[in-house]
Amino acid sequence: MREQGAVPAVWGILLILVIAGCQCHLTGEERRYQYEIKDFQVPLDHFSFLINATFNIRYLYNDSFVDKSNARTPIFFYTGNEGDIELFAQNTGFLWEQAQLQRALVIFAEHRYYGKSLPFGSSTFNSSMPEHLAYFTVEQTLEDYAMLITFLKNDRQMPVVAFGGSYGGMLSAWFRMKYPHLVHGALAASAPILQFPGITDCDIFYRIATSVFQNAYNGNCTVNIARSWKLFESLGGNDAGKKQISEAFNLCTPLKTDGDLKQFLDYVEEVYSNLAMVNYPYNSSFLAPLPAYPVRQVCFYLKDLHTTDVDLLHAMASALAVYTNYTGSAKCLDTSVSSSADASGWDIQTCNQMVMPFCSNGTETMFRPSTWNFKEFAEKCYKNYRLTPKPYDIILRYGGRNIESVTNIIFSNGLLDPWSGGGVLQAPNDKVFVIILPEGAHHLDLRHSDPADPPSVRDARQKEAAIIAQWIKEF
Ligand SMILES: *[C@@H]1O[C@H](CO)[C@@H](O)[C@H](O)[C@H]1NC(C)=O
Ligand SMILES: *[C@@H]1O[C@H](CO)[C@@H](O)[C@H](O)[C@H]1NC(C)=O
Ligand SMILES: *[C@@H]1O[C@H](CO)[C@@H](O)[C@H](O)[C@H]1NC(C)=O
Ligand SMILES: *[C@@H]1O[C@H](CO)[C@@H](O)[C@H](O)[C@H]1NC(C)=O
Ligand SMILES: *[C@@H]1O[C@H](CO)[C@@H](O)[C@H](O)[C@H]1NC(C)=O
Ligand SMILES: *[C@@H]1O[C@H](CO)[C@@H](O)[C@H](O)[C@H]1NC(C)=O
Ligand SMILES: *[C@@H]1O[C@H](CO)[C@@H](O)[C@H](O)[C@H]1NC(C)=O
């Protein structure tokens, strides 16, 4: 999931998915888990009795752990989020480890409009057919998942536990809220279900991201980053300076216009947000191939207070390369935007229901100052997709902070995750569990266990496992 809003709608969302997109071609080493890939037919529009068109969503299936003599086999169901489902299957080791323990059937369902689950094939995102986007909602997606579970259960009594991280965690939580007869519990990891207008401060994301950088190496890191924006803007004001930036960062396409400069700055800002999210304690390749604690590595290059422009520029380039060139295989730095299907998906969702305000008070964060302007945002959505966002739709449907009546959901949040600002940090009742990971990045607890995991993550997984086991026992 991408934070956006400080950034223009089009560029805002794309980075994670562009970068994640490259990861979809998983290399052998990243393929920890195996499964069969299956298709499931779903109605294009679950809520219409006029349209009976259908299409296929993909899901991943593994029944190797299942005890065939157990009539009440648990189903562990990952509610797929914004990307190719195989990426999430490979990065959700906790589900696999628990499935082995509980002898569960493993299912990862792909979200409609992502990966290969495209309702209109290659014309799904064709901008001359905006009507193709009409069925791209949370509700249609949950209905897909409800039908798939019903099909898998095939009239048998089986406890279902939903798992999800980030937007996938929001879906898990909402799935349990709306379909309690199908889903007996949900683990919603790093799920910012409160990151919506009027119920959470718009600057919380950038504040937390800044604090991650502040505490990573030494205090000079955020000072350098905060200063760099002025430097980029003053250098970028003339052709010689644009050339200097292009060379220092080894840009594939040298900066020519002010639009190019803006795209470059948006890219850099996104990289910082992504780094804070995936600041995992071991090397990983979720959003990009990265060393352990990548923010620390970035801040290592920014540990001295740079007084000359040239020094600061080169330090910034080295720092950014931790994210863009860890493998050393990037020939040049490409900050342009791909128009691939995955890349547009999340941007489109922010333009219908997932309206998440972001802003930054330039004096208190290392990011550029920005304000949240819904009117401007909505105009861009209309221009790009003919969509009119509904900022209060999610709160209307799922309750915002009013979730007292909800049960059997675990909300886990790492306090070092910028998304935790929009997470549920206080349990509304004793059937909802809030698990805090003081040292956790974005859904670290959902990942496989690793010797480098901090103690708080091990504890969190243990608690989660015990609650899930209890749900299954109670069933
Ligand atoms: C399911 O996972 C198990 C354990 O990782 C693996 O041995 C098995 O081959 C997988 N099944 C399929 C069909 O890929
Ligand atoms: C839709 O329903 C009509 C009437 O039952 C039927 O003739 C048609 O084949 C259906 N189309 C699809 C795609 O199922
Ligand atoms: C989009 O649809 C239009 C109208 O059907 C078609 O002419 C065009 O080739 C399509 N564009 C792409 C990129 O497929
Ligand atoms: C992580 O580090 C190990 C050991 O240094 C290395 O073998 C592995 O390829 C690295 N993985 C990634 C994703 O960089
Ligand atoms: C910041 O960098 C300067 C050198 O440029 C160094 O003397 C100082 O100790 C650094 N600050 C911190 C908090 O380490
Ligand atoms: C990436 O690293 C390699 C090896 O250090 C270097 O040759 C290359 O120029 C770097 N690419 C970029 C974009 O800086
Ligand atoms: C940032 O916050 C400070 C102190 O709260 C305030 O004085 C300033 O006006 C704010 N700046 C912006 C750009 O909102």
Coordinates of C-alpha atoms and ligand atoms in Angstrom, one line a residue:
M1 CA 0.0 0.0 0.0
R2 CA 1.3 3.4 -0.8
E3 CA 0.9 6.5 1.1
Q4 CA -0.2 9.3 -1.1
G5 CA -1.8 12.7 -1.2
A6 CA 1.3 14.7 -0.6
V7 CA 2.1 13.5 -4.0
P8 CA -0.1 14.0 -7.1
A9 CA -2.5 11.2 -7.6
V10 CA -0.9 9.7 -10.7
W11 CA 2.6 9.4 -9.4
G12 CA 1.5 8.9 -5.8
I13 CA 0.7 5.3 -5.7
L14 CA 2.7 3.8 -8.3
L15 CA 6.1 3.4 -6.8
I16 CA 5.6 0.5 -4.5
L17 CA 3.9 -1.5 -7.2
V18 CA 6.4 -0.6 -9.9
I19 CA 9.1 -1.7 -7.5
A20 CA 7.1 -4.6 -6.2
G21 CA 6.2 -5.4 -9.8
C22 CA 9.8 -6.4 -10.4
Q23 CA 9.6 -8.8 -7.5
C24 CA 6.7 -10.7 -9.0
H25 CA 9.3 -12.6 -11.0
L26 CA 10.4 -14.3 -7.9
T27 CA 13.8 -15.9 -8.0
G28 CA 14.4 -19.4 -6.7
E29 CA 15.8 -18.2 -3.4
E30 CA 12.6 -16.2 -2.8
R31 CA 10.3 -19.1 -3.5
R32 CA 10.2 -20.5 -0.1
Y33 CA 6.6 -21.8 -0.4
Q34 CA 4.9 -24.0 -3.0
Y35 CA 1.3 -24.3 -4.0
E36 CA -1.1 -25.1 -6.9
I37 CA -2.5 -22.1 -8.8
K38 CA -6.2 -22.4 -9.5
D39 CA -9.0 -20.3 -11.0
F40 CA -12.3 -19.5 -9.5
Q41 CA -15.2 -18.1 -11.4
V42 CA -16.9 -15.0 -9.8
P43 CA -19.7 -12.7 -11.0
L44 CA -18.4 -9.4 -12.3
D45 CA -21.1 -7.6 -10.3
H46 CA -22.2 -9.4 -7.1
F47 CA -24.8 -6.7 -6.4
S48 CA -26.7 -6.7 -9.6
F49 CA -29.5 -9.0 -10.8
L50 CA -29.2 -7.7 -14.3
I51 CA -25.6 -8.3 -15.2
N52 CA -24.6 -11.9 -15.2
A53 CA -21.2 -11.6 -16.7
T54 CA -18.4 -13.5 -14.9
F55 CA -14.6 -13.7 -14.8
N56 CA -11.9 -15.7 -13.0
I57 CA -9.9 -14.8 -10.0
R58 CA -6.8 -16.8 -9.1
Y59 CA -6.0 -18.5 -5.8
L60 CA -3.2 -20.5 -4.5
Y61 CA -3.9 -23.8 -2.9
N62 CA -1.9 -26.1 -0.6
D63 CA -3.5 -29.0 1.2
S64 CA -0.3 -30.8 2.2
F65 CA -0.6 -30.1 5.9
V66 CA -4.3 -31.2 6.1
D67 CA -5.1 -34.2 8.3
K68 CA -7.6 -36.0 6.0
S69 CA -9.2 -37.8 8.9
N70 CA -10.2 -34.4 10.5
A71 CA -13.7 -33.4 9.3
R72 CA -13.2 -29.9 10.8
T73 CA -10.0 -28.9 9.0
P74 CA -9.2 -25.3 9.5
I75 CA -8.8 -23.0 6.4
F76 CA -6.2 -20.3 6.6
F77 CA -7.3 -17.8 4.1
Y78 CA -5.1 -14.9 3.0
T79 CA -7.3 -12.0 1.8
G80 CA -5.2 -10.9 -1.1
N81 CA -4.3 -7.2 -1.5
E82 CA -2.9 -4.9 -4.0
G83 CA -0.6 -7.0 -6.1
D84 CA 0.2 -10.3 -7.6
I85 CA -0.9 -12.9 -5.0
E86 CA 2.3 -14.9 -5.3
L87 CA 4.3 -12.0 -3.9
F88 CA 2.1 -12.1 -0.7
A89 CA 2.3 -15.9 -0.5
Q90 CA 6.1 -15.7 -0.4
N91 CA 6.1 -12.9 2.1
T92 CA 3.6 -14.3 4.6
G93 CA 5.6 -17.1 6.3
F94 CA 3.7 -16.9 9.5
L95 CA 0.6 -18.2 7.8
W96 CA 2.5 -21.2 6.5
E97 CA 4.2 -21.9 9.8
Q98 CA 0.9 -21.9 11.6
A99 CA -0.8 -23.9 8.9
Q100 CA 1.7 -26.7 9.5
L101 CA 1.1 -26.5 13.2
Q102 CA -2.7 -26.5 12.9
R103 CA -2.8 -28.8 9.9
A104 CA -4.8 -26.2 7.9
L105 CA -5.7 -25.9 4.3
V106 CA -3.7 -22.9 2.9
I107 CA -5.5 -20.5 0.5
F108 CA -4.1 -17.2 -0.9
A109 CA -6.8 -15.5 -2.9
E110 CA -5.9 -12.9 -5.5
H111 CA -7.7 -9.5 -5.3
R112 CA -9.8 -8.7 -8.4
Y113 CA -8.0 -6.2 -10.7
Y114 CA -4.6 -7.3 -9.6
G115 CA -2.1 -9.9 -10.8
K116 CA -3.9 -12.2 -13.3
S117 CA -7.4 -11.6 -11.9
L118 CA -8.4 -9.0 -14.4
P119 CA -12.1 -8.8 -15.2
F120 CA -11.6 -7.4 -18.7
G121 CA -8.2 -8.9 -19.5
S122 CA -5.8 -6.5 -21.1
S123 CA -8.4 -3.8 -21.5
T124 CA -9.2 -3.7 -17.8
F125 CA -7.3 -0.4 -17.3
N126 CA -7.8 1.0 -20.8
S127 CA -8.6 4.7 -20.1
S128 CA -11.0 4.9 -23.0
M129 CA -13.2 2.4 -21.1
P130 CA -13.6 3.9 -17.6
E131 CA -16.7 1.8 -17.1
H132 CA -14.4 -1.2 -16.7
L133 CA -13.4 0.2 -13.3
A134 CA -17.0 0.1 -11.9
Y135 CA -16.6 -3.3 -10.2
F136 CA -13.3 -2.5 -8.4
T137 CA -14.5 -2.2 -4.8
V138 CA -13.8 -3.7 -1.3
E139 CA -17.3 -5.1 -1.2
Q140 CA -17.1 -6.9 -4.6
T141 CA -13.7 -8.3 -3.4
L142 CA -15.0 -9.5 -0.1
E143 CA -17.9 -11.1 -1.9
D144 CA -15.4 -12.9 -4.2
Y145 CA -13.7 -14.3 -1.1
A146 CA -17.0 -15.3 0.6
M147 CA -18.0 -17.3 -2.5
L148 CA -14.6 -18.9 -2.7
I149 CA -14.7 -20.0 0.9
T150 CA -18.2 -21.3 0.5
F151 CA -17.0 -23.4 -2.5
L152 CA -14.0 -24.7 -0.6
K153 CA -16.0 -25.7 2.4
N154 CA -18.5 -27.6 0.2
D155 CA -21.1 -27.8 3.0
R156 CA -18.5 -29.0 5.6
Q157 CA -18.0 -27.4 9.0
M158 CA -14.6 -25.9 8.8
P159 CA -13.2 -23.0 10.9
V160 CA -11.8 -20.2 8.7
V161 CA -9.2 -17.8 9.9
A162 CA -8.5 -14.8 7.6
F163 CA -5.0 -13.4 7.5
G164 CA -3.8 -10.2 5.9
G165 CA -1.2 -7.5 6.0
S166 CA -1.5 -3.8 5.3
Y167 CA -4.5 -3.3 3.0
G168 CA -4.8 -7.1 3.1
G169 CA -5.2 -6.8 6.9
M170 CA -7.9 -4.2 6.4
L171 CA -9.7 -6.7 4.2
S172 CA -9.3 -9.5 6.8
A173 CA -10.7 -7.3 9.5
W174 CA -13.6 -6.2 7.4
F175 CA -14.2 -9.7 6.2
R176 CA -14.7 -10.9 9.8
M177 CA -16.9 -7.9 10.6
K178 CA -19.2 -8.5 7.6
Y179 CA -19.2 -12.3 7.2
P180 CA -18.9 -13.7 10.8
H181 CA -20.8 -16.8 9.7
L182 CA -18.0 -17.6 7.3
V183 CA -14.9 -16.2 9.0
H184 CA -14.3 -17.2 12.6
G185 CA -11.4 -14.9 13.3
A186 CA -9.0 -12.6 11.5
L187 CA -5.4 -11.6 12.0
A188 CA -5.2 -8.0 10.6
A189 CA -1.5 -7.1 10.6
S190 CA -0.5 -3.5 10.2
A191 CA -4.0 -2.7 9.0
P192 CA -4.6 1.0 9.0
I193 CA -8.4 0.9 9.1
L194 CA -8.5 4.3 10.8
Q195 CA -6.4 6.1 8.2
F196 CA -9.5 7.9 6.9
P197 CA -10.7 11.5 6.7
G198 CA -11.7 13.1 10.0
I199 CA -10.6 10.2 12.3
T200 CA -6.8 10.3 12.2
D201 CA -4.4 13.3 11.8
C202 CA -3.2 13.5 8.2
D203 CA 0.4 14.1 9.3
I204 CA 0.8 11.0 11.4
F205 CA 2.4 8.8 8.7
Y206 CA 5.2 11.3 7.9
R207 CA 5.8 11.9 11.6
I208 CA 6.4 8.2 12.4
A209 CA 8.5 7.8 9.2
T210 CA 10.7 10.7 10.3
S211 CA 11.1 9.2 13.8
V212 CA 12.4 6.0 12.2
F213 CA 15.1 7.9 10.4
Q214 CA 15.8 10.0 13.5
N215 CA 16.6 6.9 15.6
A216 CA 18.4 4.8 13.0
Y217 CA 21.9 6.1 13.2
N218 CA 22.4 9.6 14.5
G219 CA 20.4 12.8 14.4
N220 CA 22.2 14.2 11.3
C221 CA 20.3 11.9 9.0
T222 CA 17.0 13.7 9.2
V223 CA 18.7 17.1 9.2
N224 CA 20.5 16.2 5.9
I225 CA 17.3 14.9 4.4
A226 CA 15.3 17.9 5.4
R227 CA 17.9 20.2 4.0
S228 CA 18.2 18.3 0.7
W229 CA 14.8 19.4 -0.6
K230 CA 16.0 23.0 -0.7
L231 CA 19.2 22.0 -2.3
F232 CA 17.4 19.9 -5.0
E233 CA 15.0 22.8 -5.6
S234 CA 17.7 25.5 -5.9
L235 CA 19.9 23.3 -8.1
G236 CA 17.0 22.1 -10.1
G237 CA 16.1 25.7 -10.9
N238 CA 18.6 25.8 -13.8
D239 CA 19.9 23.5 -16.5
A240 CA 23.4 23.1 -15.1
G241 CA 22.0 22.1 -11.7
K242 CA 19.5 19.6 -13.3
K243 CA 22.5 18.1 -15.0
Q244 CA 24.4 17.9 -11.8
I245 CA 21.5 16.1 -10.1
S246 CA 21.1 13.7 -13.0
E247 CA 24.7 12.8 -12.9
A248 CA 25.0 12.4 -9.2
F249 CA 22.0 10.0 -9.1
N250 CA 22.9 8.3 -12.4
L251 CA 19.4 9.0 -13.8
C252 CA 18.4 7.0 -16.8
T253 CA 16.6 10.0 -18.3
P254 CA 18.4 13.3 -17.3
L255 CA 16.1 15.9 -15.8
K256 CA 15.0 18.5 -18.4
T257 CA 11.8 20.1 -17.2
D258 CA 10.4 21.2 -13.8
G259 CA 8.0 18.3 -14.2
D260 CA 10.9 15.9 -14.4
L261 CA 12.4 17.5 -11.2
K262 CA 9.0 17.1 -9.4
Q263 CA 8.8 13.4 -10.5
F264 CA 12.3 12.8 -9.2
L265 CA 11.5 14.5 -5.8
D266 CA 8.3 12.5 -5.4
Y267 CA 10.2 9.3 -6.1
V268 CA 12.9 10.1 -3.5
E269 CA 10.2 10.9 -0.9
E270 CA 8.4 7.6 -1.7
V271 CA 11.6 5.7 -1.2
Y272 CA 12.0 7.1 2.3
S273 CA 8.4 6.0 3.1
N274 CA 9.0 2.6 1.7
L275 CA 12.3 2.2 3.6
A276 CA 10.5 3.0 6.9
M277 CA 7.9 0.3 6.1
V278 CA 10.3 -2.5 5.2
N279 CA 13.0 -1.7 7.8
Y280 CA 13.2 -5.4 8.6
P281 CA 15.9 -6.9 10.8
Y282 CA 17.3 -9.1 8.1
N283 CA 17.9 -8.7 4.4
S284 CA 14.7 -9.1 2.4
S285 CA 13.2 -8.4 -0.9
F286 CA 9.6 -7.4 -0.4
L287 CA 9.5 -4.0 -2.1
A288 CA 13.1 -4.1 -3.3
P289 CA 16.2 -6.2 -2.4
L290 CA 17.5 -4.6 0.8
P291 CA 20.0 -5.2 3.5
A292 CA 19.0 -5.8 7.1
Y293 CA 17.8 -2.6 8.8
P294 CA 18.0 -0.6 5.6
V295 CA 17.2 2.7 7.2
R296 CA 20.3 2.4 9.4
Q297 CA 22.3 1.8 6.3
V298 CA 20.8 4.9 4.6
C299 CA 21.5 7.0 7.6
F300 CA 25.0 5.7 7.8
Y301 CA 25.7 7.5 4.5
L302 CA 24.1 10.6 6.1
K303 CA 25.8 10.5 9.5
D304 CA 27.9 13.7 8.9
L305 CA 26.4 17.1 8.7
H306 CA 27.2 18.1 5.1
T307 CA 27.9 21.8 4.7
T308 CA 28.7 22.0 1.0
D309 CA 26.1 21.3 -1.7
V310 CA 28.3 18.9 -3.6
D311 CA 29.0 16.8 -0.5
L312 CA 25.3 16.7 0.5
L313 CA 24.3 15.7 -3.1
H314 CA 26.7 12.8 -3.2
A315 CA 25.8 11.6 0.2
M316 CA 22.1 11.7 -0.8
A317 CA 22.9 9.6 -3.9
S318 CA 24.8 7.0 -1.8
A319 CA 22.0 6.9 0.7
L320 CA 19.3 6.4 -2.0
A321 CA 21.2 3.6 -3.7
V322 CA 20.7 1.5 -0.6
Y323 CA 17.1 1.1 -1.9
T324 CA 17.6 1.4 -5.6
N325 CA 20.8 -0.5 -6.1
Y326 CA 21.5 -2.8 -3.2
T327 CA 22.3 -5.6 -5.7
G328 CA 24.6 -3.4 -7.6
S329 CA 22.8 -4.4 -10.8
A330 CA 21.0 -1.1 -11.6
K331 CA 22.6 0.4 -14.7
C332 CA 20.9 3.7 -14.1
L333 CA 18.1 5.1 -11.8
D334 CA 14.7 5.0 -13.4
T335 CA 12.2 7.2 -11.7
S336 CA 9.6 7.0 -14.4
V337 CA 6.3 5.3 -14.0
S338 CA 5.2 2.1 -15.5
S339 CA 1.7 1.8 -16.8
S340 CA 1.4 -1.9 -16.0
A341 CA -1.8 -3.2 -14.6
D342 CA -0.6 -3.6 -11.1
A343 CA 0.7 -0.1 -11.0
S344 CA -2.6 1.5 -11.6
G345 CA -4.7 -0.6 -9.2
W346 CA -4.0 1.1 -5.9
D347 CA -4.2 4.5 -7.4
I348 CA -7.6 3.7 -8.7
Q349 CA -8.8 2.4 -5.3
T350 CA -7.7 5.7 -3.6
C351 CA -10.0 7.4 -6.2
N352 CA -13.1 5.5 -5.2
Q353 CA -13.2 4.3 -1.6
M354 CA -9.7 4.3 -0.1
V355 CA -9.4 8.0 0.4
M356 CA -6.5 8.3 2.9
P357 CA -5.4 11.9 3.7
F358 CA -1.7 12.6 4.0
C359 CA 0.0 15.9 4.8
S360 CA 3.2 17.0 6.3
N361 CA 4.2 19.9 8.5
G362 CA 7.5 20.7 6.9
T363 CA 9.0 22.0 10.2
E364 CA 8.4 18.8 12.2
T365 CA 9.2 16.1 9.7
M366 CA 12.0 15.5 7.3
F367 CA 9.5 15.5 4.4
R368 CA 8.5 18.4 2.2
P369 CA 5.6 20.4 3.6
S370 CA 2.3 19.5 2.0
T371 CA -1.4 19.9 2.7
W372 CA -4.3 17.6 2.2
N373 CA -6.7 19.1 -0.4
F374 CA -9.6 16.8 -1.1
K375 CA -11.0 19.0 -3.8
E376 CA -7.8 18.9 -5.8
F377 CA -7.5 15.2 -5.2
A378 CA -11.0 14.5 -6.4
E379 CA -10.4 16.6 -9.6
K380 CA -7.3 14.5 -10.4
C381 CA -9.3 11.3 -9.9
Y382 CA -12.0 12.5 -12.3
K383 CA -9.4 13.6 -14.8
N384 CA -7.5 10.4 -14.7
Y385 CA -10.2 7.8 -14.3
R386 CA -13.6 9.5 -14.4
L387 CA -14.0 8.5 -10.8
T388 CA -15.5 10.6 -8.0
P389 CA -14.0 9.6 -4.7
K390 CA -16.3 9.1 -1.7
P391 CA -14.2 10.1 1.3
Y392 CA -16.6 8.8 4.0
D393 CA -17.6 5.6 2.2
I394 CA -15.3 3.3 4.2
I395 CA -16.3 4.8 7.6
L396 CA -20.0 4.5 6.7
R397 CA -19.6 0.8 5.8
Y398 CA -17.1 -0.4 8.4
G399 CA -17.6 2.0 11.3
G400 CA -14.4 4.0 11.6
R401 CA -13.6 4.1 15.3
N402 CA -17.0 2.7 16.3
I403 CA -16.1 -1.0 16.3
E404 CA -17.4 -2.0 19.8
S405 CA -19.5 -4.8 18.4
V406 CA -16.7 -6.5 16.6
T407 CA -15.2 -9.8 17.8
N408 CA -12.4 -12.2 17.0
I409 CA -10.0 -9.9 15.4
I410 CA -6.3 -9.4 16.2
F411 CA -4.9 -6.0 15.3
S412 CA -1.1 -6.1 15.3
N413 CA 1.0 -3.0 14.8
G414 CA 4.7 -2.3 14.8
L415 CA 5.3 1.0 16.3
L416 CA 8.1 1.7 13.8
D417 CA 5.7 1.3 10.9
P418 CA 4.4 4.6 9.6
W419 CA 1.1 3.0 9.0
S420 CA 0.6 2.2 12.7
G421 CA -0.7 5.8 13.1
G422 CA -3.9 4.6 11.4
G423 CA -4.0 1.3 13.1
V424 CA -6.2 0.1 16.0
L425 CA -4.0 0.5 19.0
Q426 CA -6.7 0.1 21.7
A427 CA -9.0 -2.8 21.9
P428 CA -12.7 -1.9 21.9
N429 CA -13.7 -5.0 23.9
D430 CA -12.1 -8.2 25.2
K431 CA -12.8 -10.2 22.1
V432 CA -10.6 -7.9 20.0
F433 CA -6.9 -8.3 20.6
V434 CA -4.4 -5.5 20.1
I435 CA -0.8 -6.6 19.8
I436 CA 1.9 -4.0 19.8
L437 CA 5.4 -4.7 18.5
P438 CA 7.5 -1.8 19.8
E439 CA 10.4 -2.7 17.4
G440 CA 8.2 -3.8 14.5
A441 CA 8.2 -2.5 10.9
H442 CA 5.2 -3.0 8.5
H443 CA 3.6 -6.4 9.2
L444 CA 6.9 -7.9 10.3
D445 CA 4.9 -10.5 12.4
L446 CA 3.4 -12.0 9.3
R447 CA 6.7 -12.9 7.8
H448 CA 8.6 -16.2 8.4
S449 CA 10.4 -16.5 11.7
D450 CA 14.0 -15.6 11.4
P451 CA 16.9 -15.8 13.9
A452 CA 17.3 -12.0 13.6
D453 CA 13.7 -11.3 14.8
P454 CA 13.6 -9.0 17.8
P455 CA 12.0 -10.5 21.0
S456 CA 8.9 -8.4 20.6
V457 CA 8.1 -10.0 17.3
R458 CA 8.6 -13.5 18.6
D459 CA 6.3 -12.6 21.5
A460 CA 3.7 -11.2 19.2
R461 CA 3.7 -14.3 17.0
Q462 CA 3.3 -16.5 20.1
K463 CA 0.3 -14.6 21.3
E464 CA -1.2 -14.6 17.8
A465 CA -0.7 -18.3 17.5
A466 CA -2.3 -19.0 20.9
I467 CA -5.4 -16.9 20.0
I468 CA -5.8 -18.5 16.6
A469 CA -5.5 -22.0 18.2
Q470 CA -8.2 -21.0 20.7
W471 CA -10.6 -19.9 17.9
I472 CA -10.1 -23.2 16.2
K473 CA -10.6 -25.1 19.5
E474 CA -13.8 -23.2 20.2
F475 CA -15.3 -23.9 16.8
Ligands
LIG1 C1 2.7 -27.5 0.0 O1 3.7 -27.1 0.9 C2 4.5 -28.2 1.4 C3 5.3 -27.7 2.5 O2 6.1 -26.5 2.1 C4 5.3 -28.7 0.2 O3 6.0 -29.8 0.6 C5 4.3 -29.1 -0.9 O4 5.0 -29.5 -2.0 C6 3.3 -28.0 -1.3 N1 2.3 -28.5 -2.2 C7 2.2 -28.1 -3.4 C8 1.1 -28.7 -4.2 O5 3.0 -27.3 -4.0
LIG2 C1 -27.2 -14.5 -18.6 O1 -28.5 -14.9 -18.4 C2 -29.2 -15.2 -19.6 C3 -30.6 -15.6 -19.2 O2 -30.6 -16.6 -18.2 C4 -28.5 -16.3 -20.4 O3 -29.2 -16.5 -21.6 C5 -27.1 -15.9 -20.6 O4 -26.4 -17.0 -21.2 C6 -26.4 -15.6 -19.3 N1 -25.0 -15.1 -19.6 C7 -24.0 -15.5 -19.0 C8 -22.7 -14.8 -19.3 O5 -24.0 -16.3 -18.1
LIG3 C1 -8.3 1.0 -25.6 O1 -9.5 0.9 -26.2 C2 -9.7 1.6 -27.4 C3 -11.2 1.6 -27.8 O2 -11.7 0.3 -27.8 C4 -8.8 1.0 -28.4 O3 -8.9 1.6 -29.7 C5 -7.3 1.1 -27.9 O4 -6.5 0.4 -28.8 C6 -7.2 0.4 -26.6 N1 -5.9 0.8 -26.0 C7 -5.1 -0.2 -25.6 C8 -3.8 0.3 -25.0 O5 -5.4 -1.4 -25.6
LIG4 C1 20.7 -12.1 2.3 O1 22.0 -12.4 2.8 C2 22.4 -13.7 2.6 C3 23.8 -13.9 3.3 O2 24.6 -12.8 3.2 C4 22.6 -14.0 1.1 O3 23.0 -15.3 0.8 C5 21.2 -13.7 0.4 O4 21.3 -13.8 -1.0 C6 20.7 -12.3 0.8 N1 19.3 -12.2 0.3 C7 18.8 -11.1 -0.2 C8 17.4 -11.2 -0.6 O5 19.5 -10.2 -0.5
LIG5 C1 26.8 15.3 12.9 O1 27.9 15.4 12.1 C2 29.1 16.2 12.6 C3 30.1 16.2 11.6 O2 29.7 16.8 10.4 C4 29.5 15.5 13.9 O3 30.6 16.2 14.5 C5 28.4 15.3 14.8 O4 28.9 14.5 15.9 C6 27.2 14.6 14.2 N1 26.1 14.6 15.1 C7 25.7 13.5 15.7 C8 24.5 13.7 16.6 O5 26.4 12.5 15.7
LIG6 C1 24.8 0.4 -9.0 O1 26.0 -0.2 -8.5 C2 26.9 -0.6 -9.4 C3 28.1 -1.3 -8.7 O2 28.5 -0.5 -7.6 C4 27.4 0.6 -10.2 O3 28.3 0.2 -11.2 C5 26.2 1.3 -10.8 O4 26.6 2.5 -11.5 C6 25.2 1.6 -9.8 N1 23.9 2.1 -10.4 C7 23.4 3.3 -10.1 C8 22.1 3.7 -10.7 O5 24.0 4.1 -9.4
LIG7 C1 3.8 23.3 11.6 O1 3.7 23.3 13.0 C2 4.1 24.5 13.6 C3 4.0 24.2 15.1 O2 2.9 23.4 15.5 C4 3.2 25.6 13.1 O3 3.6 26.8 13.8 C5 3.4 25.8 11.6 O4 2.5 26.8 11.1 C6 3.1 24.5 10.9 N1 3.4 24.6 9.5 C7 2.7 24.1 8.5 C8 3.2 24.2 7.1 O5 1.6 23.6 8.7

